[in-house]
Amino acid sequence: MRTSVDRIAQPWGSRTPYGRDRRWPTRRDTCLADGVREDEVDRWVQTASLLHSDGDAMDIAVKDGSIVGVRGRTVDRVNRGRLGPKDAFAWQANSAADRLRRPLVRRDGRLVETDWDSAMTLVAARSRTLLDAHGSGSIGFYTSGQLFLEEYYTLAVLARAGLGTPHLDGNTRLCTSTAAEALKESFGCDGQPGSFDDIDHADVIALFGHNLAESQPVQWMRLLDRLEGADPPRLVCVDPRPTPVARRASVHLAPRVGTNVALLNALLHEIVRAGHVDRPYVERHTVGFDELERAVAPCTPEWAAALCDVPASRIREAAEVLGTADRLLSTVLQGVYQSHQATAAAVQVNNLHLVRGMLGRPGAGVLQMNGQPTAQNTRECGADGDLPGFRNWANEEHVAELAKVWNVEPDSIPHYAPPTHALQMFRYAEQGSLRMLWISGTNPAVSLPELSRVRDVLTREGLFVVVQDLFRTETAQLADVVLPAATWGEKTGTFTNADRTVHLSERAVEPPGDARPDLDVFLDYARRMDFRDKDGGPLVTWHDPESAFEAWKRCSAGRPCDYTGLSYDRLRGGSGVQWPCTDAAPDGTPRLYADGVSWAHPDTCESYGKDLVTGSPAPAAEYRHLNPDGKAVIRAAEYLPPHEDSGAELPFQLTTGRTLYHFHTRTKTGRTPQLDAAAPEVWVEISVADATELGLHEGDLVEVGSPRGSLQGRLRVTEIRRGLLFVPFHYGYWDTPGGSGPSDGSPGRAANEATVTDWDPVSKQPLFKTAAARLTLLARGDGKPSPAPTTTASAPARPGTVPATAGGRTAWVEESFEAEEPHEAETGP
Ligand SMILES: Nc1nc2c(c(=O)[nH]1)N[C@H]1C(S)=C(S)[C@@H](COP(=O)(O)OP(=O)(O)OC[C@H]3O[C@@H](n4cnc5c(=O)[nH]c(N)nc54)[C@H](O)[C@@H]3O)O[C@H]1N2
Ligand SMILES: Nc1nc2c(c(=O)[nH]1)N[C@H]1C(S)=C(S)[C@@H](COP(=O)(O)OP(=O)(O)OC[C@H]3O[C@@H](n4cnc5c(=O)[nH]c(N)nc54)[C@H](O)[C@@H]3O)O[C@H]1N2
Ligand SMILES: [Mo]
């Protein structure tokens, strides 16, 4: 059975309902370029999506050497054939006319084309000069959550053991450093406990600050299918906005932003009070419960209601649902991770699962979610500040073991202090001690907080900036050297999604012009720098993706993220595989911690934990004393108010985030006609109550200002909570006509003009979700609606007042279904 659906108008497509503990039916989504039929495709090349952390498996359609479409892979465990709107359409951006084709260098203030040898000679020469004059601490790398495993591992080896710099971090710092930190705090080690399959089995699913419908639309399809099948789960949603998740929730809590810890403490209070604690589990598998019990004793629903501005009765109701769940699945993402008590709050969700014994069984799991497609690999490979293989930088034996893998002296691996986090690197650059910054696969001139400051840092005299990207981004425009990269579909490598599923992504077509895979660039740099091991042999012994993967396998051996049972061949043809994958577990591992936690022992753990208020690392001896047997650690946290809150000068809370149709700074989705048209410009969400009080209307042009800067956008009046403004952070200034950005006088439209330079003390993740702002009317909309989509959290409060978001004929995606499975199709176009 087949049908065509406008997947801009109906982003989640047709339903294939299924009952609890049943198999999620397949649905194969296919999107081909206009006029291309399936039987005209020359080749289908295996890959997975690189536009979120879901890892939706797909094949790329190739015709006459070009990408002409994609289709979902029904054999894959993650998506069973489905594609989200970005997956379906964004492949078109690969062939955008303005892809970078040649390296660029700055001469007399302007970026001019050059060849690879000239560009790389310059980069290597500058590195050598700086090393000689100022040491390795003068060079830093700021990488991504969007390259491949092989690339991160190579970068980690050359930065740590080659240059010996402590300054290597990823934009994963902005994204999932709290996920990693919360897992380390509770389980001693990074590594996702749960599985997406838990959605099939749970009877309660709780989403904390996670707009699953828009940020991982395929898992939302799965949830929708369960909601429409037999024995549907109950949903608990904690989000201040009326997201599609909130609209389908049994209990929706919409707290003041920045109050997650207060709310979670009240939920834990109620669960303890009502006797829903699994005492035998707590006894057998955890330490720290008594402290938690004491800490949450005063945190009644009434206490939290006053702080969070949520009815106490609703908190009780949510606690009852969570406390009586038979199989509880929780997910956590940026509504928790990007605030001032990020780790403290994320850890309380782990505590919820530990006290209820909801771990390691089908349907009972926690997903401290990732955001970016390959963020998991940035972390595993040690390109995020941690040591490769989740090794503990504070454990000399772990460092020695790593040194052995690399055949270098342990002292050549910097580990005398905690690794430098991204915002600290920018501070060092601002202060002048960091003199070279190599940025790969990220666009900080749009995505970091407080953009006026970021622009100042990147254009600072004395800082040599290298940018490796696909496009001439806002960041590339500020660089001294720009290196044109090949991307998804043009290079081969592996990556791992948020539930530890490893996929192979094969090269389908040639990159444009002289663009090169990031791996080749890093290998070239290692060769030019002549990095050596302790016996004088080459430090980097691999030469292509597969040999890099084999090298990584050796580094991962015996660690939680053990890849030794995987190979490129093993990953070809079938489904992705969840690590650890070893001789003992050749088919991978669906869930970690089926029988208590396994990596928290002082000898094996990745971290000895940090103080949840100050972030200062605990000494080994303290951890050994606290947790000698390596159980899960229940860590209590006291609620602290946000650092910046609304008041007389700045009457609104300001939060920022995503919309379904765009990815980050839109370098790909802004170049995809269907996606661009669905959300072409920035907007500002405001509540009905605030709009009414201020006499503001849909479509009015407003300025959102903070002490850092301001942006302009058109108002969308929604069911968002009162006192809160939301701005999507996707819109930079690359397409501001004739302009290069706010510095040339054109108005800002990036959310990060207004956000604050501040971070969670434990994970060092910036606070994109909590700031304060003022709102000024600039011009009336006069009936012209704001450009916000109507299908998502930005749906207008009064439906029908704004034209509905739709894609039309060019947005049709073909959906085909298993013959034997019952399904109900939505009305097609
Ligand atoms: N369409 C799309 N999908 C994506 C991406 C994308 O750019 N576009 N990016 C990917 C990446 S890298 C990431 S990290 C993920 C992020 O995915 P999500 O975390 O789901 O997305 P966000 O919109 O950043 O934030 C989620 C929600 O947090 C809520 N929130 C704000 N403040 C608070 C608070 O104080 N408490 C609570 N409980 N909630 C709050 C917001 O209202 C918002 O709905 O998405 C991934 N998937
Ligand atoms: N206000 C606010 N700010 C935020 C957030 C928020 O919620 N609110 N969220 C934060 C989060 S969670 C994230 S993840 C960040 C994302 O922020 P960024 O990482 O800056 O966003 P992207 O646009 O994904 O940038 C990736 C860049 O890599 C390039 N690229 C893509 N593929 C390749 C490749 O194969 N090789 C190379 N070399 N380059 C490639 C793209 O063209 C693009 O320029 O933003 C953060 N900033
Ligand atoms: Mo992210």
Short mmCIF file of C-alpha atoms in Angstrom, two decimals, residues 393-727:
data_model
loop_
_atom_site.label_atom_id
_atom_site.label_comp_id
_atom_site.label_asym_id
_atom_site.label_seq_id
_atom_site.Cartn_x
_atom_site.Cartn_y
_atom_site.Cartn_z
CA TRP A 393 41.69 12.19 33.12
CA ALA A 394 42.18 12.20 36.90
CA ASN A 395 43.14 8.50 37.02
CA GLU A 396 46.84 7.99 36.21
CA GLU A 397 46.20 4.39 35.21
CA HIS A 398 43.67 5.43 32.58
CA VAL A 399 46.09 7.98 31.17
CA ALA A 400 48.86 5.38 31.13
CA GLU A 401 46.60 2.92 29.32
CA LEU A 402 45.77 5.52 26.69
CA ALA A 403 49.44 6.38 26.32
CA LYS A 404 50.07 2.72 25.64
CA VAL A 405 47.43 2.61 22.92
CA TRP A 406 49.07 5.62 21.28
CA ASN A 407 52.64 4.53 22.08
CA VAL A 408 53.50 7.85 23.72
CA GLU A 409 54.68 8.89 27.18
CA PRO A 410 51.76 9.47 29.60
CA ASP A 411 53.09 12.93 30.40
CA SER A 412 52.68 13.98 26.79
CA ILE A 413 48.89 13.71 27.21
CA PRO A 414 47.73 16.86 29.01
CA HIS A 415 45.84 15.84 32.15
CA TYR A 416 47.19 18.08 34.91
CA ALA A 417 43.91 20.03 35.06
CA PRO A 418 40.35 19.56 33.83
CA PRO A 419 40.21 19.88 30.03
CA THR A 420 39.43 23.35 28.70
CA HIS A 421 35.78 23.89 27.85
CA ALA A 422 34.67 25.82 24.76
CA LEU A 423 33.63 29.04 26.43
CA GLN A 424 36.89 29.08 28.35
CA MET A 425 38.77 28.73 25.06
CA PHE A 426 36.99 31.80 23.74
CA ARG A 427 37.91 33.59 26.93
CA TYR A 428 41.58 32.64 26.48
CA ALA A 429 41.38 33.92 22.92
CA GLU A 430 39.85 37.14 24.21
CA GLN A 431 42.64 37.49 26.76
CA GLY A 432 45.29 36.73 24.17
CA SER A 433 46.85 33.49 25.43
CA LEU A 434 45.12 31.41 22.77
CA ARG A 435 46.56 32.52 19.43
CA MET A 436 45.25 29.98 16.97
CA LEU A 437 41.73 28.54 16.89
CA TRP A 438 40.82 25.85 14.38
CA ILE A 439 37.04 25.61 14.03
CA SER A 440 35.60 22.58 12.25
CA GLY A 441 31.94 21.86 11.53
CA THR A 442 30.39 24.55 13.68
CA ASN A 443 29.24 28.13 13.24
CA PRO A 444 29.94 29.93 16.53
CA ALA A 445 29.25 33.38 15.07
CA VAL A 446 25.59 32.34 15.22
CA SER A 447 25.43 29.57 17.82
CA LEU A 448 27.43 30.88 20.77
CA PRO A 449 25.86 33.22 23.29
CA GLU A 450 26.44 36.98 23.17
CA LEU A 451 27.37 37.32 19.52
CA SER A 452 28.84 40.79 19.66
CA ARG A 453 31.50 39.37 21.94
CA VAL A 454 32.06 36.33 19.73
CA ARG A 455 32.59 38.56 16.71
CA ASP A 456 35.10 40.65 18.67
CA VAL A 457 37.03 37.54 19.72
CA LEU A 458 37.13 36.02 16.23
CA THR A 459 38.31 39.25 14.62
CA ARG A 460 40.84 40.00 17.34
CA GLU A 461 44.29 40.86 16.08
CA GLY A 462 46.72 38.15 17.10
CA LEU A 463 44.19 35.30 16.82
CA PHE A 464 44.69 33.11 13.75
CA VAL A 465 41.33 31.55 12.87
CA VAL A 466 40.97 28.48 10.65
CA VAL A 467 37.42 27.49 9.62
CA GLN A 468 36.59 24.18 7.98
CA ASP A 469 33.06 24.22 6.59
CA LEU A 470 30.83 23.62 3.58
CA PHE A 471 29.75 27.22 3.15
CA ARG A 472 30.98 30.73 3.64
CA THR A 473 29.21 30.98 6.99
CA GLU A 474 29.09 33.95 9.34
CA THR A 475 32.10 32.36 11.06
CA ALA A 476 33.99 31.61 7.85
CA GLN A 477 33.68 35.27 6.90
CA LEU A 478 35.76 36.13 9.96
CA ALA A 479 38.48 33.51 9.35
CA ASP A 480 42.08 33.83 8.23
CA VAL A 481 41.96 30.49 6.41
CA VAL A 482 38.83 28.71 5.16
CA LEU A 483 39.07 25.01 4.28
CA PRO A 484 36.29 23.58 2.05
CA ALA A 485 34.96 20.34 3.52
CA ALA A 486 33.18 17.39 1.96
CA THR A 487 30.14 16.29 3.92
CA TRP A 488 27.52 13.57 4.35
CA GLY A 489 27.09 11.69 1.08
CA GLU A 490 30.52 12.78 -0.14
CA LYS A 491 32.69 10.96 2.37
CA THR A 492 32.67 7.67 4.28
CA GLY A 493 32.61 7.17 8.02
CA THR A 494 30.60 5.96 10.99
CA PHE A 495 28.56 7.69 13.64
CA THR A 496 26.55 6.81 16.69
CA ASN A 497 23.09 8.09 17.58
CA ALA A 498 21.58 8.94 20.95
CA ASP A 499 20.77 5.32 21.81
CA ARG A 500 24.27 4.02 20.98
CA THR A 501 23.35 2.78 17.51
CA VAL A 502 26.35 2.84 15.19
CA HIS A 503 25.70 3.45 11.49
CA LEU A 504 27.96 3.44 8.48
CA SER A 505 27.60 6.34 6.09
CA GLU A 506 29.08 5.66 2.68
CA ARG A 507 30.31 8.07 0.06
CA ALA A 508 27.69 8.36 -2.69
CA VAL A 509 29.00 11.18 -4.88
CA GLU A 510 32.12 13.28 -5.42
CA PRO A 511 32.46 16.42 -3.31
CA PRO A 512 32.18 19.73 -5.18
CA GLY A 513 35.36 21.31 -6.55
CA ASP A 514 38.41 20.70 -4.39
CA ALA A 515 36.41 20.08 -1.17
CA ARG A 516 37.96 17.32 0.97
CA PRO A 517 36.71 15.03 3.74
CA ASP A 518 37.59 16.37 7.19
CA LEU A 519 39.55 13.19 7.83
CA ASP A 520 41.86 13.94 4.90
CA VAL A 521 42.43 17.45 6.19
CA PHE A 522 43.38 16.24 9.67
CA LEU A 523 45.61 13.49 8.25
CA ASP A 524 47.32 16.03 6.01
CA TYR A 525 47.95 18.29 9.00
CA ALA A 526 49.37 15.39 11.05
CA ARG A 527 51.75 14.57 8.18
CA ARG A 528 52.89 18.14 7.74
CA MET A 529 53.44 18.52 11.49
CA ASP A 530 55.32 15.21 11.48
CA PHE A 531 53.80 14.02 14.78
CA ARG A 532 55.75 11.05 16.15
CA ASP A 533 55.20 8.36 18.77
CA LYS A 534 57.78 7.64 21.45
CA ASP A 535 59.76 5.30 19.19
CA GLY A 536 59.96 7.84 16.39
CA GLY A 537 57.29 6.19 14.25
CA PRO A 538 54.34 8.16 12.91
CA LEU A 539 51.80 8.98 15.65
CA VAL A 540 48.86 8.63 13.30
CA THR A 541 49.19 5.25 11.67
CA TRP A 542 46.00 5.20 9.62
CA HIS A 543 45.28 6.60 6.20
CA ASP A 544 41.56 6.26 5.41
CA PRO A 545 38.20 5.94 7.18
CA GLU A 546 38.29 2.17 7.61
CA SER A 547 41.83 2.08 9.00
CA ALA A 548 40.90 4.95 11.33
CA PHE A 549 37.89 2.94 12.52
CA GLU A 550 40.13 -0.07 13.19
CA ALA A 551 42.48 2.16 15.22
CA TRP A 552 39.55 3.48 17.23
CA LYS A 553 38.38 -0.08 17.93
CA ARG A 554 41.71 -0.76 19.64
CA CYS A 555 41.31 2.38 21.73
CA SER A 556 37.75 1.44 22.73
CA ALA A 557 38.61 -2.14 23.71
CA GLY A 558 37.57 -2.96 27.26
CA ARG A 559 35.88 0.37 27.79
CA PRO A 560 32.07 0.88 28.04
CA CYS A 561 31.90 2.06 24.41
CA ASP A 562 33.58 -1.08 23.13
CA TYR A 563 33.45 -1.26 19.32
CA THR A 564 35.64 -4.35 18.87
CA GLY A 565 32.79 -6.50 17.55
CA LEU A 566 32.02 -4.03 14.77
CA SER A 567 33.51 -3.56 11.33
CA TYR A 568 32.52 -1.71 8.17
CA ASP A 569 31.38 -5.03 6.73
CA ARG A 570 29.26 -5.80 9.76
CA LEU A 571 27.54 -2.41 9.39
CA ARG A 572 26.78 -2.86 5.69
CA GLY A 573 23.39 -4.04 4.52
CA GLY A 574 21.45 -4.54 7.73
CA SER A 575 20.49 -2.45 10.72
CA GLY A 576 22.76 -0.22 12.79
CA VAL A 577 24.16 -1.88 15.93
CA GLN A 578 24.17 -0.59 19.51
CA TRP A 579 27.51 -0.51 21.35
CA PRO A 580 29.04 -2.16 23.31
CA CYS A 581 29.50 -4.70 20.54
CA THR A 582 32.08 -7.36 21.36
CA ASP A 583 32.81 -11.04 20.92
CA ALA A 584 30.60 -11.61 23.97
CA ALA A 585 27.82 -9.39 22.59
CA PRO A 586 28.17 -9.69 18.81
CA ASP A 587 24.72 -8.22 18.12
CA GLY A 588 25.31 -5.22 20.33
CA THR A 589 23.68 -4.23 23.62
CA PRO A 590 20.12 -2.89 23.76
CA ARG A 591 20.32 -1.52 27.31
CA LEU A 592 23.07 -0.74 29.77
CA TYR A 593 22.74 -1.54 33.47
CA ALA A 594 20.40 -4.51 33.22
CA ASP A 595 21.82 -5.69 36.53
CA GLY A 596 22.92 -2.61 38.45
CA VAL A 597 25.51 -0.17 37.14
CA SER A 598 28.78 -1.52 35.86
CA TRP A 599 31.26 1.34 35.36
CA ALA A 600 30.98 3.33 38.58
CA HIS A 601 33.74 1.51 40.44
CA PRO A 602 36.54 3.89 41.47
CA ASP A 603 39.02 1.99 39.31
CA THR A 604 36.93 2.05 36.14
CA CYS A 605 34.75 5.17 36.41
CA GLU A 606 35.20 8.06 34.00
CA SER A 607 34.78 10.69 36.70
CA TYR A 608 34.97 10.96 40.46
CA GLY A 609 32.05 13.36 40.35
CA LYS A 610 31.73 17.07 40.87
CA ASP A 611 30.09 19.34 43.37
CA LEU A 612 26.65 20.08 41.89
CA VAL A 613 26.75 23.70 43.04
CA THR A 614 30.33 24.77 42.29
CA GLY A 615 31.34 22.15 39.72
CA SER A 616 34.65 21.51 41.42
CA PRO A 617 35.88 17.94 40.78
CA ALA A 618 35.91 15.59 43.78
CA PRO A 619 39.24 14.01 44.70
CA ALA A 620 39.66 10.28 44.03
CA ALA A 621 39.82 9.47 47.73
CA GLU A 622 36.48 11.14 48.37
CA TYR A 623 34.79 9.14 45.63
CA ARG A 624 36.39 5.92 46.83
CA HIS A 625 35.01 6.59 50.28
CA LEU A 626 31.54 7.49 48.98
CA ASN A 627 31.23 4.66 46.51
CA PRO A 628 33.74 1.87 47.20
CA ASP A 629 31.65 -0.81 45.49
CA GLY A 630 30.81 1.16 42.37
CA LYS A 631 27.06 1.51 42.78
CA ALA A 632 24.89 4.17 41.21
CA VAL A 633 25.23 7.47 43.05
CA ILE A 634 22.08 9.31 44.07
CA ARG A 635 23.08 12.97 44.27
CA ALA A 636 20.69 15.46 45.81
CA ALA A 637 20.61 19.10 44.78
CA GLU A 638 19.12 22.19 46.30
CA TYR A 639 17.18 24.57 44.05
CA LEU A 640 18.93 27.84 43.25
CA PRO A 641 17.19 30.66 41.38
CA PRO A 642 18.33 31.55 37.84
CA HIS A 643 21.28 33.94 37.59
CA GLU A 644 19.35 36.38 35.45
CA ASP A 645 15.62 36.73 35.84
CA SER A 646 12.90 39.08 34.72
CA GLY A 647 12.34 42.29 36.70
CA ALA A 648 11.50 45.94 36.24
CA GLU A 649 14.13 46.68 33.55
CA LEU A 650 13.80 43.38 31.72
CA PRO A 651 10.19 42.34 32.26
CA PHE A 652 10.26 39.09 30.25
CA GLN A 653 12.00 35.79 30.60
CA LEU A 654 13.64 34.90 27.28
CA THR A 655 14.12 31.35 26.06
CA THR A 656 15.40 30.09 22.70
CA GLY A 657 15.39 26.84 20.78
CA ARG A 658 14.34 25.05 17.63
CA THR A 659 11.65 24.61 15.09
CA LEU A 660 10.87 21.41 13.25
CA TYR A 661 11.89 22.59 9.78
CA HIS A 662 15.34 24.00 10.44
CA PHE A 663 18.63 22.69 11.64
CA HIS A 664 20.72 25.05 13.71
CA THR A 665 22.20 27.91 11.73
CA ARG A 666 20.39 26.76 8.58
CA THR A 667 23.45 26.21 6.43
CA LYS A 668 21.67 23.20 4.94
CA THR A 669 17.98 23.70 5.71
CA GLY A 670 18.07 27.37 4.65
CA ARG A 671 19.27 26.11 1.25
CA THR A 672 16.43 23.59 0.97
CA PRO A 673 13.39 25.16 -0.75
CA GLN A 674 10.66 23.22 1.07
CA LEU A 675 12.20 23.77 4.51
CA ASP A 676 13.16 27.36 3.93
CA ALA A 677 9.66 28.23 2.77
CA ALA A 678 8.09 26.60 5.84
CA ALA A 679 9.94 28.95 8.22
CA PRO A 680 11.71 31.61 6.18
CA GLU A 681 12.39 34.23 8.85
CA VAL A 682 12.87 34.63 12.58
CA TRP A 683 9.87 35.31 14.82
CA VAL A 684 9.12 36.01 18.48
CA GLU A 685 6.54 34.00 20.47
CA ILE A 686 4.46 35.75 23.13
CA SER A 687 1.52 34.67 25.27
CA VAL A 688 -2.06 35.76 24.69
CA ALA A 689 -2.16 37.44 28.10
CA ASP A 690 1.00 39.49 27.52
CA ALA A 691 0.00 40.46 23.99
CA THR A 692 -3.42 41.59 25.17
CA GLU A 693 -2.00 43.57 28.07
CA LEU A 694 0.53 45.34 25.84
CA GLY A 695 -1.86 45.82 22.92
CA LEU A 696 0.35 43.76 20.62
CA HIS A 697 -0.81 41.58 17.76
CA GLU A 698 0.23 38.75 15.50
CA GLY A 699 2.73 40.04 12.94
CA ASP A 700 3.83 43.18 14.82
CA LEU A 701 7.55 43.88 14.33
CA VAL A 702 9.26 43.94 17.72
CA GLU A 703 12.72 44.26 19.15
CA VAL A 704 13.87 41.85 21.85
CA GLY A 705 16.65 43.46 23.84
CA SER A 706 18.94 42.45 26.65
CA PRO A 707 22.09 44.01 28.14
CA ARG A 708 24.06 42.05 25.46
CA GLY A 709 22.26 43.13 22.33
CA SER A 710 19.01 42.90 20.46
CA LEU A 711 17.21 41.27 17.58
CA GLN A 712 14.11 42.02 15.57
CA GLY A 713 11.32 39.72 14.52
CA ARG A 714 7.58 39.50 14.01
CA LEU A 715 5.31 38.43 16.85
CA ARG A 716 3.44 35.15 16.96
CA VAL A 717 0.82 34.99 19.70
CA THR A 718 0.71 31.46 21.12
CA GLU A 719 -0.25 29.47 24.22
CA ILE A 720 3.28 29.90 25.61
CA ARG A 721 3.32 30.60 29.35
CA ARG A 722 2.80 34.16 30.46
CA GLY A 723 5.92 36.29 30.95
CA LEU A 724 8.02 34.22 28.57
CA LEU A 725 9.30 35.04 25.08
CA PHE A 726 10.66 32.41 22.72
CA VAL A 727 12.95 33.07 19.76
#
